[in-house]
PDB file of C-alpha atoms and ligand atoms in Angstrom:
ATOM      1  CA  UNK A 217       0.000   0.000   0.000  1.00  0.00           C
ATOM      2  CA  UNK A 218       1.466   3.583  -0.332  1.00  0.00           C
ATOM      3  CA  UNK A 219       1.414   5.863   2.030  1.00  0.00           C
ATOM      4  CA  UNK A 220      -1.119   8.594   2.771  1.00  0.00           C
ATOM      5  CA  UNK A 221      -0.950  11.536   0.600  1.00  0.00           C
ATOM      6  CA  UNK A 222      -0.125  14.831   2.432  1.00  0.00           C
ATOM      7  CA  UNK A 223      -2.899  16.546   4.096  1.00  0.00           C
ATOM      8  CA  UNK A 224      -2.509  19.611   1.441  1.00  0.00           C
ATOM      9  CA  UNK A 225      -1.907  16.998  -1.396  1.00  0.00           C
ATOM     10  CA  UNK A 226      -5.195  18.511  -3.526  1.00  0.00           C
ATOM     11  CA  UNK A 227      -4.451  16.334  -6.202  1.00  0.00           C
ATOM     12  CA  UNK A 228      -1.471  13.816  -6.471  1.00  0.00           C
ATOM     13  CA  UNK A 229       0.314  12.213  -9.991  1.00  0.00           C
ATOM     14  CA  UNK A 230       2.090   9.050  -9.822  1.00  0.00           C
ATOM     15  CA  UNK A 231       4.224   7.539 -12.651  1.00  0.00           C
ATOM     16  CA  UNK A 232       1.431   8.734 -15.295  1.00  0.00           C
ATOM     17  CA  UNK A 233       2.175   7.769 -18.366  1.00  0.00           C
ATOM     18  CA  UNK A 234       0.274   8.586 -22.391  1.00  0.00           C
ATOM     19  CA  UNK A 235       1.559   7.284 -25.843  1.00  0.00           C
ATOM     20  CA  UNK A 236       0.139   8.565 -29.207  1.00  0.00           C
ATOM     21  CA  UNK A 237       1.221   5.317 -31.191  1.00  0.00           C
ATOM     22  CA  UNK A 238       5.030   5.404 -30.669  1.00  0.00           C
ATOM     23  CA  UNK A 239       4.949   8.978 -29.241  1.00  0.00           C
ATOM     24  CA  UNK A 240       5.568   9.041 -25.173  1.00  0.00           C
ATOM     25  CA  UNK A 241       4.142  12.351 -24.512  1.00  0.00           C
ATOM     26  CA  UNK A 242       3.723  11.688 -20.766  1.00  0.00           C
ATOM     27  CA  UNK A 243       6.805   8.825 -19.347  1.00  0.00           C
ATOM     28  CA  UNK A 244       6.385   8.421 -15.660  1.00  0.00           C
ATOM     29  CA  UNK A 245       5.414  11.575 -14.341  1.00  0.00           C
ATOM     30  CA  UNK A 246       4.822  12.211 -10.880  1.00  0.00           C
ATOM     31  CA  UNK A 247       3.980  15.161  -8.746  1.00  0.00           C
ATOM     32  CA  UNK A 248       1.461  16.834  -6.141  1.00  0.00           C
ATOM     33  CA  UNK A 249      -0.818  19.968  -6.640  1.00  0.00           C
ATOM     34  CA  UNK A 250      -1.227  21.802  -2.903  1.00  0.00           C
ATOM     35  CA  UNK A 251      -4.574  23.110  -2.015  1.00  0.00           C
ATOM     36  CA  UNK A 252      -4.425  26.529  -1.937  1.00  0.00           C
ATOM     37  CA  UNK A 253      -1.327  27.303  -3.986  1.00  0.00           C
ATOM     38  CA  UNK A 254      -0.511  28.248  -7.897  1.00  0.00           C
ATOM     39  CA  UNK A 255       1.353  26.395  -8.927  1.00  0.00           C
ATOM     40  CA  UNK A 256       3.247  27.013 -12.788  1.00  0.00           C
ATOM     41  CA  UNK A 257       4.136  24.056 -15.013  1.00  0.00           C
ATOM     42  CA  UNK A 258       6.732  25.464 -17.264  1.00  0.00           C
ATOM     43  CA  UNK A 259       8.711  23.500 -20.466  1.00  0.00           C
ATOM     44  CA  UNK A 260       9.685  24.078 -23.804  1.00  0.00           C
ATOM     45  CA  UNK A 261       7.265  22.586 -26.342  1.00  0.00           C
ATOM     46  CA  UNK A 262       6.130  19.015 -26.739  1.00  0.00           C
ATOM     47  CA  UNK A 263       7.351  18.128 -23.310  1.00  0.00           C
ATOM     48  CA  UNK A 264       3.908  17.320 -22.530  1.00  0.00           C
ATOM     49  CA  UNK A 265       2.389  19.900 -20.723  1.00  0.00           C
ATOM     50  CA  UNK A 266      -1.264  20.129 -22.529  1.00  0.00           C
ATOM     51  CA  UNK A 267      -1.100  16.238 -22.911  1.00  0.00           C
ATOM     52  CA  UNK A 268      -0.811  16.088 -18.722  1.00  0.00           C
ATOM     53  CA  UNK A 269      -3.577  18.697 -18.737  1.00  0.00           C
ATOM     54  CA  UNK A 270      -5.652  16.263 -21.079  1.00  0.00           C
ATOM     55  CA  UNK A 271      -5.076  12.812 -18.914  1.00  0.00           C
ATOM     56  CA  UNK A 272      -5.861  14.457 -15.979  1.00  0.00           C
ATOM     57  CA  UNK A 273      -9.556  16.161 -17.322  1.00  0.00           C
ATOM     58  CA  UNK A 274      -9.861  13.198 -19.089  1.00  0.00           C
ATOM     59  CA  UNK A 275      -9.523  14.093 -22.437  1.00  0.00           C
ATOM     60  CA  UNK A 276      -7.466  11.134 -23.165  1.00  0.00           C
ATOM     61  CA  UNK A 277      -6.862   7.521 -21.325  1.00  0.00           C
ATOM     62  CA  UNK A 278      -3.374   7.018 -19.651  1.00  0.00           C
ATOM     63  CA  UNK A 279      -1.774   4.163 -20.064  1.00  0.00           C
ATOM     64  CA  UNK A 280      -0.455   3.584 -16.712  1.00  0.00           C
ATOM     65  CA  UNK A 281      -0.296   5.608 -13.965  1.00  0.00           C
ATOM     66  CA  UNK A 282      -2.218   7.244 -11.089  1.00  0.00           C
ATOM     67  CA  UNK A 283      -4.555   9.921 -10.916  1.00  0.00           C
ATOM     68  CA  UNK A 284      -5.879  11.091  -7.688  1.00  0.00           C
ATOM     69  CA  UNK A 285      -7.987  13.940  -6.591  1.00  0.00           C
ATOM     70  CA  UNK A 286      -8.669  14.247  -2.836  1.00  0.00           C
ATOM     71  CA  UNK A 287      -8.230  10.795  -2.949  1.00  0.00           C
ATOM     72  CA  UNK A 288     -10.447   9.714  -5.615  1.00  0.00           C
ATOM     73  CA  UNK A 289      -9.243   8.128  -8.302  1.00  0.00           C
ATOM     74  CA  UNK A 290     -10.041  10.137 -11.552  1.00  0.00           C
ATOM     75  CA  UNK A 291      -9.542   7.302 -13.802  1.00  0.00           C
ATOM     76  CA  UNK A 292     -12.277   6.294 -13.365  1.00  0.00           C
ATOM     77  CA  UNK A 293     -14.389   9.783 -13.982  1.00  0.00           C
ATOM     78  CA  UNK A 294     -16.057   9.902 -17.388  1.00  0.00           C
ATOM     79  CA  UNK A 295     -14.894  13.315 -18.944  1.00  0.00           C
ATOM     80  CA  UNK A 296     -18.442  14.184 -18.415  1.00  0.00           C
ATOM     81  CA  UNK A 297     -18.482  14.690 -15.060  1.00  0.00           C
ATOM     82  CA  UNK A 298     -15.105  16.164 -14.039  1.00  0.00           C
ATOM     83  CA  UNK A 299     -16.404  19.830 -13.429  1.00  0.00           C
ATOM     84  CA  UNK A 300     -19.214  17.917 -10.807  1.00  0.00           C
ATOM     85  CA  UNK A 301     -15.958  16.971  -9.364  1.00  0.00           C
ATOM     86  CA  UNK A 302     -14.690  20.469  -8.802  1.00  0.00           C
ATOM     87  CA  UNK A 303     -12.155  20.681 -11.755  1.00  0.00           C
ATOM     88  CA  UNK A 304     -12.415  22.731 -14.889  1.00  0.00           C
ATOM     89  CA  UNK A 305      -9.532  24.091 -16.988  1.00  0.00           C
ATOM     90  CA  UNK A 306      -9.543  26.615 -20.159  1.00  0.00           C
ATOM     91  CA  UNK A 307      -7.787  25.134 -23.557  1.00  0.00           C
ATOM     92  CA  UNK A 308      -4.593  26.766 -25.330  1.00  0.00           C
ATOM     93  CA  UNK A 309      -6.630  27.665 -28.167  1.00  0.00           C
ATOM     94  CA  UNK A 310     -10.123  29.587 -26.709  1.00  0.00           C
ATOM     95  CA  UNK A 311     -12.772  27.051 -26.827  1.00  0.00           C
ATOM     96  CA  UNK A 312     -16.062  29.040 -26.574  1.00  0.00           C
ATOM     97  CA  UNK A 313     -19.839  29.092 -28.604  1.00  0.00           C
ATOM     98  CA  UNK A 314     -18.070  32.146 -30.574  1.00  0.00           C
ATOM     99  CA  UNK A 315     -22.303  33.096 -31.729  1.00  0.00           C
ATOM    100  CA  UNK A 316     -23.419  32.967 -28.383  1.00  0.00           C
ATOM    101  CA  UNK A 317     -23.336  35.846 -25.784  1.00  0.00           C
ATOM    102  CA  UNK A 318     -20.653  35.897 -23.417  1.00  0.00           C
ATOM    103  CA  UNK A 319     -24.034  35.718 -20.819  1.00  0.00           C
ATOM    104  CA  UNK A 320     -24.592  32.597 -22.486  1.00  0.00           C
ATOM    105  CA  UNK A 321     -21.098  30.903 -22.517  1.00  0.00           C
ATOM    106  CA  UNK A 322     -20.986  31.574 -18.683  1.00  0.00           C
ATOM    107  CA  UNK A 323     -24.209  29.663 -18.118  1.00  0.00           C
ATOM    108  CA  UNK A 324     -23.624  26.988 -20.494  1.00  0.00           C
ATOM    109  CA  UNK A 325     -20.347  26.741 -17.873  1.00  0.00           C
ATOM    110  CA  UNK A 326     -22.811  26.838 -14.692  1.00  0.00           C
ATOM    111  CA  UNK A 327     -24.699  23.557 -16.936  1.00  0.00           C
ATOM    112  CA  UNK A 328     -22.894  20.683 -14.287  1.00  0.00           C
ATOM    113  CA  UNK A 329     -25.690  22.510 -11.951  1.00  0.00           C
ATOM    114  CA  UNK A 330     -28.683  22.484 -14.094  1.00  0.00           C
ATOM    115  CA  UNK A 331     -29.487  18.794 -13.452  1.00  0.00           C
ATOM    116  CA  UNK A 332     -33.282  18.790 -12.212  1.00  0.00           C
ATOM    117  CA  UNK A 333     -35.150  15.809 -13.012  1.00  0.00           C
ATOM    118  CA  UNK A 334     -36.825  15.739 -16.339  1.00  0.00           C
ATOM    119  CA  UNK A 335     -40.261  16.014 -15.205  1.00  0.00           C
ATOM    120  CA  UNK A 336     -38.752  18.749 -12.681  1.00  0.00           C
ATOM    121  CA  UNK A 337     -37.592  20.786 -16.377  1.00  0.00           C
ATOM    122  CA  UNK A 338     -40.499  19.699 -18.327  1.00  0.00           C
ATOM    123  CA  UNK A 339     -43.298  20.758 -15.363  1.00  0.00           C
ATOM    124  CA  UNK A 340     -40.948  24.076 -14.559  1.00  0.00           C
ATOM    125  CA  UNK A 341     -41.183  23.219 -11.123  1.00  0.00           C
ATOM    126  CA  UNK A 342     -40.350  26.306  -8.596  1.00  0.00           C
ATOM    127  CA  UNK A 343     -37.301  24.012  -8.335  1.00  0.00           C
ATOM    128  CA  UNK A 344     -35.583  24.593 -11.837  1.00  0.00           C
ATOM    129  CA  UNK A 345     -36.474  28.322 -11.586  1.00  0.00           C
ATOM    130  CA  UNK A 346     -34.613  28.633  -8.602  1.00  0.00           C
ATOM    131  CA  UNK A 347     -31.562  27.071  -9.796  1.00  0.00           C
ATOM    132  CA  UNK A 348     -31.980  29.002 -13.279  1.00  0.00           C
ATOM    133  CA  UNK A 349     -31.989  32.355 -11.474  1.00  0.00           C
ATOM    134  CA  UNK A 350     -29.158  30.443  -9.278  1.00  0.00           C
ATOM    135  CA  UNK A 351     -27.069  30.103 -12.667  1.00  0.00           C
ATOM    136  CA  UNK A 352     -27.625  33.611 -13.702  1.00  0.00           C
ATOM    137  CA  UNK A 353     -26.804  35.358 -10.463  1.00  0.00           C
ATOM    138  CA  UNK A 354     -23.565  33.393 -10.804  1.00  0.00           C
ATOM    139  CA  UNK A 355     -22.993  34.580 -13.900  1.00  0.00           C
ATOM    140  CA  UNK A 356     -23.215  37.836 -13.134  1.00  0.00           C
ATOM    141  CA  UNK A 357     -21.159  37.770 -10.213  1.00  0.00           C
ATOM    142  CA  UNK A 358     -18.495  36.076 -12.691  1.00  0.00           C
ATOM    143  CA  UNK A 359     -18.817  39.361 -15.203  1.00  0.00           C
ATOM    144  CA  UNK A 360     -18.702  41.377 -12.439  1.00  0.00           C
ATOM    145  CA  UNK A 361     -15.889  39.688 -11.046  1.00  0.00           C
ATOM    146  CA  UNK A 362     -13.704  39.966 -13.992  1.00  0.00           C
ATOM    147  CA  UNK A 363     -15.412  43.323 -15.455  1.00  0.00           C
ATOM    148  CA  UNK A 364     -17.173  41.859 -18.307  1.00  0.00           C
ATOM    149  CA  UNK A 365     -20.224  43.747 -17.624  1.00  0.00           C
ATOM    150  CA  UNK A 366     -19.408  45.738 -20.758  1.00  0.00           C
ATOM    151  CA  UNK A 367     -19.366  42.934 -22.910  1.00  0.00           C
ATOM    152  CA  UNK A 368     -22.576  40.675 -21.418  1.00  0.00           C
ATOM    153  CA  UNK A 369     -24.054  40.812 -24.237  1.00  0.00           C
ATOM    154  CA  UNK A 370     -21.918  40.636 -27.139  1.00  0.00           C
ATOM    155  CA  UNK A 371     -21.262  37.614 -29.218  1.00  0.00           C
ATOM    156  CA  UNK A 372     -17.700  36.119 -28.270  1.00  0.00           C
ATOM    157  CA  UNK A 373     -16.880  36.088 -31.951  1.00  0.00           C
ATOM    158  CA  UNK A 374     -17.273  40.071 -32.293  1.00  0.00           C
ATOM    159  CA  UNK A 375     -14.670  40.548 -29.279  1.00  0.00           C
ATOM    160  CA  UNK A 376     -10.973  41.022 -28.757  1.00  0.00           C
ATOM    161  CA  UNK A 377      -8.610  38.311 -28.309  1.00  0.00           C
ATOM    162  CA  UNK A 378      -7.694  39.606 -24.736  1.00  0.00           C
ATOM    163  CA  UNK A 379     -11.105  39.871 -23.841  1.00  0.00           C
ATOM    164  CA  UNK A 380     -12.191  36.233 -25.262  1.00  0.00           C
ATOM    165  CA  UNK A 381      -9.543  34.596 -22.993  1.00  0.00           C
ATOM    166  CA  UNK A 382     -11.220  36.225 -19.944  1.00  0.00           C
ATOM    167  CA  UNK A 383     -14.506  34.738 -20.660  1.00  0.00           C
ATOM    168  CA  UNK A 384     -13.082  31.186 -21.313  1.00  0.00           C
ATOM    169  CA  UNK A 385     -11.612  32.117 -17.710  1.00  0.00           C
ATOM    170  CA  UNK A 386     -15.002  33.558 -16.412  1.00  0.00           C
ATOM    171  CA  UNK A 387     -16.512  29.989 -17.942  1.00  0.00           C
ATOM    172  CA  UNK A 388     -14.464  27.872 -16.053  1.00  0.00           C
ATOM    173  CA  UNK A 389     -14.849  29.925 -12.962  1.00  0.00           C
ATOM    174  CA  UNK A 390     -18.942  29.412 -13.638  1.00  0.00           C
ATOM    175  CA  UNK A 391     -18.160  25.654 -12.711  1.00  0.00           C
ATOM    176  CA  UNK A 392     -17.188  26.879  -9.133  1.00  0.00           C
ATOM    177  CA  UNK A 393     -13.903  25.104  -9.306  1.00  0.00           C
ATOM    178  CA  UNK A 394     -11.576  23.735  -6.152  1.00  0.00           C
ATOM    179  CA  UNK A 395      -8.941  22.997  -9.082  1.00  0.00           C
ATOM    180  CA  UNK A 396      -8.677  25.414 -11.980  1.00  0.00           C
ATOM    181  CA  UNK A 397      -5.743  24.569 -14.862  1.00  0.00           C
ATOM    182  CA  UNK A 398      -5.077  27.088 -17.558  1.00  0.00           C
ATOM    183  CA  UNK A 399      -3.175  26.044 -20.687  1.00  0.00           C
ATOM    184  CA  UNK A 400      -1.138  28.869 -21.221  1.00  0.00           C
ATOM    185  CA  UNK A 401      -3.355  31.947 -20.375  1.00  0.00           C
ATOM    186  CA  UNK A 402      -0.913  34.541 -21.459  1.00  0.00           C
ATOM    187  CA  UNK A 403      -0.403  33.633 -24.783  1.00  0.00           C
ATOM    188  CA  UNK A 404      -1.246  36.411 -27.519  1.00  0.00           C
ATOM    189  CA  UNK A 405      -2.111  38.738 -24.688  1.00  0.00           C
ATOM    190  CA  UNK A 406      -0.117  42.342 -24.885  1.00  0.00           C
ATOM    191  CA  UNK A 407       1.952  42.863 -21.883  1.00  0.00           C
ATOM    192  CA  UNK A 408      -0.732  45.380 -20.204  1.00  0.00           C
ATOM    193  CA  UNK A 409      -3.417  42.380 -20.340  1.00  0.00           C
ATOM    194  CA  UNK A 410      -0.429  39.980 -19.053  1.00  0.00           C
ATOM    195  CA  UNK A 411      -0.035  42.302 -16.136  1.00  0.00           C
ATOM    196  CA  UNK A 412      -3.886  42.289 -15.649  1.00  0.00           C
ATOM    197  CA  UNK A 413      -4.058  38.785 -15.761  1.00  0.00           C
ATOM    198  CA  UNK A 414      -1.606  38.131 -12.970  1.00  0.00           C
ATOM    199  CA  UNK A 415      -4.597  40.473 -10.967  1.00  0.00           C
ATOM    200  CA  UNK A 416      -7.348  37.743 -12.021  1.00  0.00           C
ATOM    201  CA  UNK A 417      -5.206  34.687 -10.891  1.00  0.00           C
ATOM    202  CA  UNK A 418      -4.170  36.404  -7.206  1.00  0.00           C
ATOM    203  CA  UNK A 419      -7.645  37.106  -6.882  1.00  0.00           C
ATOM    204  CA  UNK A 420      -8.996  33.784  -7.728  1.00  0.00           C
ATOM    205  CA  UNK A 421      -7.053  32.507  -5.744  1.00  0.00           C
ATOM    206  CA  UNK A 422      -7.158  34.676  -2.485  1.00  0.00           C
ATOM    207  CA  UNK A 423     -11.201  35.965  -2.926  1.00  0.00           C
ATOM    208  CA  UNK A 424     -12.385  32.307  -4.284  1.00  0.00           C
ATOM    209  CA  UNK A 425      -9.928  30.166  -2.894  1.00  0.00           C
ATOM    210  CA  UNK A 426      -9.171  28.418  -5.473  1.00  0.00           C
ATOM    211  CA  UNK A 427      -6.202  26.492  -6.631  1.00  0.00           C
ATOM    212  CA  UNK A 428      -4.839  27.316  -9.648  1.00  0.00           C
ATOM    213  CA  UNK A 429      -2.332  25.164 -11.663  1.00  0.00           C
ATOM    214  CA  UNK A 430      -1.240  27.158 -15.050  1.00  0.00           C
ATOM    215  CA  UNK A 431       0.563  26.008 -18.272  1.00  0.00           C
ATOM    216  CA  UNK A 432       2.977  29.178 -19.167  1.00  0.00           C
ATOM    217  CA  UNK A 433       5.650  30.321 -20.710  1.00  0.00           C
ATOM    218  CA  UNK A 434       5.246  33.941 -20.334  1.00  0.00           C
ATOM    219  CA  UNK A 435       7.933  33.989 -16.981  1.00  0.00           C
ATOM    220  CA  UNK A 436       6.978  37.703 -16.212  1.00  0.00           C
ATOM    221  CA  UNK A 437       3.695  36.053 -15.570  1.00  0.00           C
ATOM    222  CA  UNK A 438       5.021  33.065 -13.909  1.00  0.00           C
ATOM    223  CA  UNK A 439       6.999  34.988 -11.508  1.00  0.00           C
ATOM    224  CA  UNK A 440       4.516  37.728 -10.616  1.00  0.00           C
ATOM    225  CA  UNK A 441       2.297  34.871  -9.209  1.00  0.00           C
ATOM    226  CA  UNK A 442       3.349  31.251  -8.761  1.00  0.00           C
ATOM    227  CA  UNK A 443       4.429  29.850  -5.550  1.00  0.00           C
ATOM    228  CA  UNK A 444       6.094  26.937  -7.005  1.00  0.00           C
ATOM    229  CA  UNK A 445       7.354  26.135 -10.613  1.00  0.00           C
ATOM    230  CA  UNK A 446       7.192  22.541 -12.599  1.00  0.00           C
ATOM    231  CA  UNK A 447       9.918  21.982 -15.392  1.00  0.00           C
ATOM    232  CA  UNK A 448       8.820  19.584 -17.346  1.00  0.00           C
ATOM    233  CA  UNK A 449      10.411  17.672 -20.342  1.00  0.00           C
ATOM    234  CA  UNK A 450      10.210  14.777 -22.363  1.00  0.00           C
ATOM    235  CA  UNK A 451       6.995  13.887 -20.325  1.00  0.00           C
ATOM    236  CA  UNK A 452       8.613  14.167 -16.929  1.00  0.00           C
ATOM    237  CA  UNK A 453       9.613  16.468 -14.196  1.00  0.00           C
ATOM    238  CA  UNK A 454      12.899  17.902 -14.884  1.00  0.00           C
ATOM    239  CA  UNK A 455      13.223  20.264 -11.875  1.00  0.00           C
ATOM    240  CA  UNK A 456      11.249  22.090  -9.467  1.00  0.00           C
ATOM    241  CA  UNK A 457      11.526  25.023  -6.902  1.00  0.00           C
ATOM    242  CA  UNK A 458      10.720  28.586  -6.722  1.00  0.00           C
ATOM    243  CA  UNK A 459      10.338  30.386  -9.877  1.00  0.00           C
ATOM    244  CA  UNK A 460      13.860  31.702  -9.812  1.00  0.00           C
ATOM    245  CA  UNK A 461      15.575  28.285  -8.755  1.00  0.00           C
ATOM    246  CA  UNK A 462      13.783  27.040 -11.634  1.00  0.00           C
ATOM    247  CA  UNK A 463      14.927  29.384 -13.825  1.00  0.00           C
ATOM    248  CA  UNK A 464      18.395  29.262 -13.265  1.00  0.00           C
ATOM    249  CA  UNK A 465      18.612  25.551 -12.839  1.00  0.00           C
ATOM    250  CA  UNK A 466      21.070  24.548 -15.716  1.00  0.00           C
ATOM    251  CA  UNK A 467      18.850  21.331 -16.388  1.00  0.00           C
ATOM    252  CA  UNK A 468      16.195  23.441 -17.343  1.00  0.00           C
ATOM    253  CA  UNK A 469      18.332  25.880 -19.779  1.00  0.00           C
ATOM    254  CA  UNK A 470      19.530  22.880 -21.528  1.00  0.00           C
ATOM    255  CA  UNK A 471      15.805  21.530 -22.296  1.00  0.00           C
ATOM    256  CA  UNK A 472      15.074  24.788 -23.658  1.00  0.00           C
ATOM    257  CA  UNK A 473      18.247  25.440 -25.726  1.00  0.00           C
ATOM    258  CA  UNK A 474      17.663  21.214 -27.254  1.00  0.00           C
ATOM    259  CA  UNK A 475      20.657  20.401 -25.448  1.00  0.00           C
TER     260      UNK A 475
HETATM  261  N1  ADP B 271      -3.618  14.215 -29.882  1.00  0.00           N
HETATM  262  C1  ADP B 271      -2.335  13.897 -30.125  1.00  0.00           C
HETATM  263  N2  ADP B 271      -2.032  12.969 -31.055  1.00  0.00           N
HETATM  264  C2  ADP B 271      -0.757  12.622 -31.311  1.00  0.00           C
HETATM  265  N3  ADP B 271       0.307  13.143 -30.669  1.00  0.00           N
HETATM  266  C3  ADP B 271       0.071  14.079 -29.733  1.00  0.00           C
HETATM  267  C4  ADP B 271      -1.257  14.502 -29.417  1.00  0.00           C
HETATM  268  N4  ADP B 271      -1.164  15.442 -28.436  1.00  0.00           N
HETATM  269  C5  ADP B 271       0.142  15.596 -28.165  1.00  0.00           C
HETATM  270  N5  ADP B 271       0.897  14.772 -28.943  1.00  0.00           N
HETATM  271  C6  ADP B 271       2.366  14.661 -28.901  1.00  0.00           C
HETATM  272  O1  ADP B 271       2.733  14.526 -27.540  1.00  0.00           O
HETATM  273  C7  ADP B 271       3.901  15.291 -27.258  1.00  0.00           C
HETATM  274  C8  ADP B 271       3.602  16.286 -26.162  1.00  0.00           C
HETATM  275  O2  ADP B 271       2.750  17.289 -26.680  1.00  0.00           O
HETATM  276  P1  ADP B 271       2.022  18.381 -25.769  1.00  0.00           P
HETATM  277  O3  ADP B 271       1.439  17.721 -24.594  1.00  0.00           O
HETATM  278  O4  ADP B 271       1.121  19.147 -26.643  1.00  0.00           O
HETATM  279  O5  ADP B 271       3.266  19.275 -25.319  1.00  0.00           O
HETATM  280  P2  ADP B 271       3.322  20.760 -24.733  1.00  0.00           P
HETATM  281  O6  ADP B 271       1.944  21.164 -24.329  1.00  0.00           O
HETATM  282  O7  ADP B 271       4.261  20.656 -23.582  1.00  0.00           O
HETATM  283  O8  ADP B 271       3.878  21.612 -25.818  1.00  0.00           O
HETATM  284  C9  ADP B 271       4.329  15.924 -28.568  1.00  0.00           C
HETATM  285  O9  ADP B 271       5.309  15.081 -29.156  1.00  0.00           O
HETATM  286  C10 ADP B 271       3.052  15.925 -29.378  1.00  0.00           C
HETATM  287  O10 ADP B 271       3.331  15.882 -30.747  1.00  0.00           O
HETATM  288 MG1   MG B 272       0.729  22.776 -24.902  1.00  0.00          MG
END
């Protein structure tokens, strides 16, 4: 038996590993996500970063390996119901209904609570009005949150770049996450919206108390808020620390020079 994961262990990898045909992208990784803490996985590309992200929302089967969140086992969580279980994540390239409203992205992210009975949503029992206006008032407090009220009612596909990213955050937030991965949030951002969101991530963290694990490579970013840093490369972890021991940590110089 192993032993029992530390009390602040939120979520804990062991020896995960994912093949595409020949293609290790994940080869024995192992580490531990703290509650409470953000936590930056860092690496140059292909080391596996978004494929880690995808085994452990269950995007893809692993092949071997252990998944566990608060001690649950999530391999065996259909992909279906991982945001019931408190995670939810936003993807490296925006993934949003770009003709819907950014009112109606947010509640389609609130949808894990919209699960009434069907004679409960065919009757329109008080019951699914009250968790309705329970979605909405969510919502807003989301767009308020992150100061979308400008945009509530635009269509995601008529808005700027920076400003689609923070509704794919203000999505995942809708899911009232303990466990909240980004996949590189900072990418195609201008360093003013960079600085901005290092703002959102304190604050989801310190208001909503969540924990925030983020794919990045942006290391402005990285160090303005992580407490701990992740090298990874060639599907494993290649050093770890504080973000300047990881970034002076020859190891991790020579993965990104291809040496
Ligand atoms: N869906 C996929 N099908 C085949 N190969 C993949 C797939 N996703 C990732 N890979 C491969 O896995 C490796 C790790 O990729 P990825 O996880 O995207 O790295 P990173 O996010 O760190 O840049 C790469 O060699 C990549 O080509
Ligand atoms: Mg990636």
């Amino acid at each position: 038996m192993s032993a029992m994961p530390r009390s602040d262990s939120l979520l804990r990898v062991r020896d995960l590993t994912l093949a595409f045909g020949g293609v290790r992208a994940i080869a024995g990784l192992s580490l531990d996500v703290h509650a409470g803490e953000v936590l930056a996985i860092i690496g140059p590309n292909g080391a596996g970063k978004t494929s880690m992200l995808n085994a452990i929302t269950r995007v893809f089967d692993v092949s071997g390996g252990e998944i566990l969140f608060k001690g649950q086992d999530l391999a065996r969580v259909p992909r279906h119901r991982i945001a019931r279980h408190g995670i939810a994540r936003t993807f490296q390239n925006i993934e949003l209904f770009d003709a819907a409203s950014v009112m109606d992205n947010l509640l389609l992210g609130r949808h894990r609570f919209a699960h009434g009975r069907w004679w409960q949503q065919v009757l329109r029992t008080p019951a699914v009005t009250r968790m309705e206006e329970d979605a909405r008032a969510q919502a807003e407090a989301i767009i308020e949150f992150l100061d979308l009220s400008a945009w509530r009612n635009a269509a995601v596909a008529s808005l700027p770049y920076g400003v689609r990213k923070v509704v794919e955050l203000g999505r995942a937030l809708c899911t009232r996450p303990e466990l909240l991965f980004l996949d590189e949030p900072a990418s195609g951002l201008n360093p003013e919206e960079t600085r901005e969101l290092a703002f959102w991530i304190d604050d989801i963290r310190s208001d909503l108390g969540i924990t925030v694990v983020m794919v990045e490579h942006d290391m402005s970013l990285v160090s303005a808020v992580a407490d701990r840093v992740i090298c990874m490369a060639q599907g494993a972890v290649l050093s770890e620390g504080t973000p300047a021991q990881v970034q002076r940590d020859p190891a991790v110089i020579a993965a990104y020079l291809g040496i």
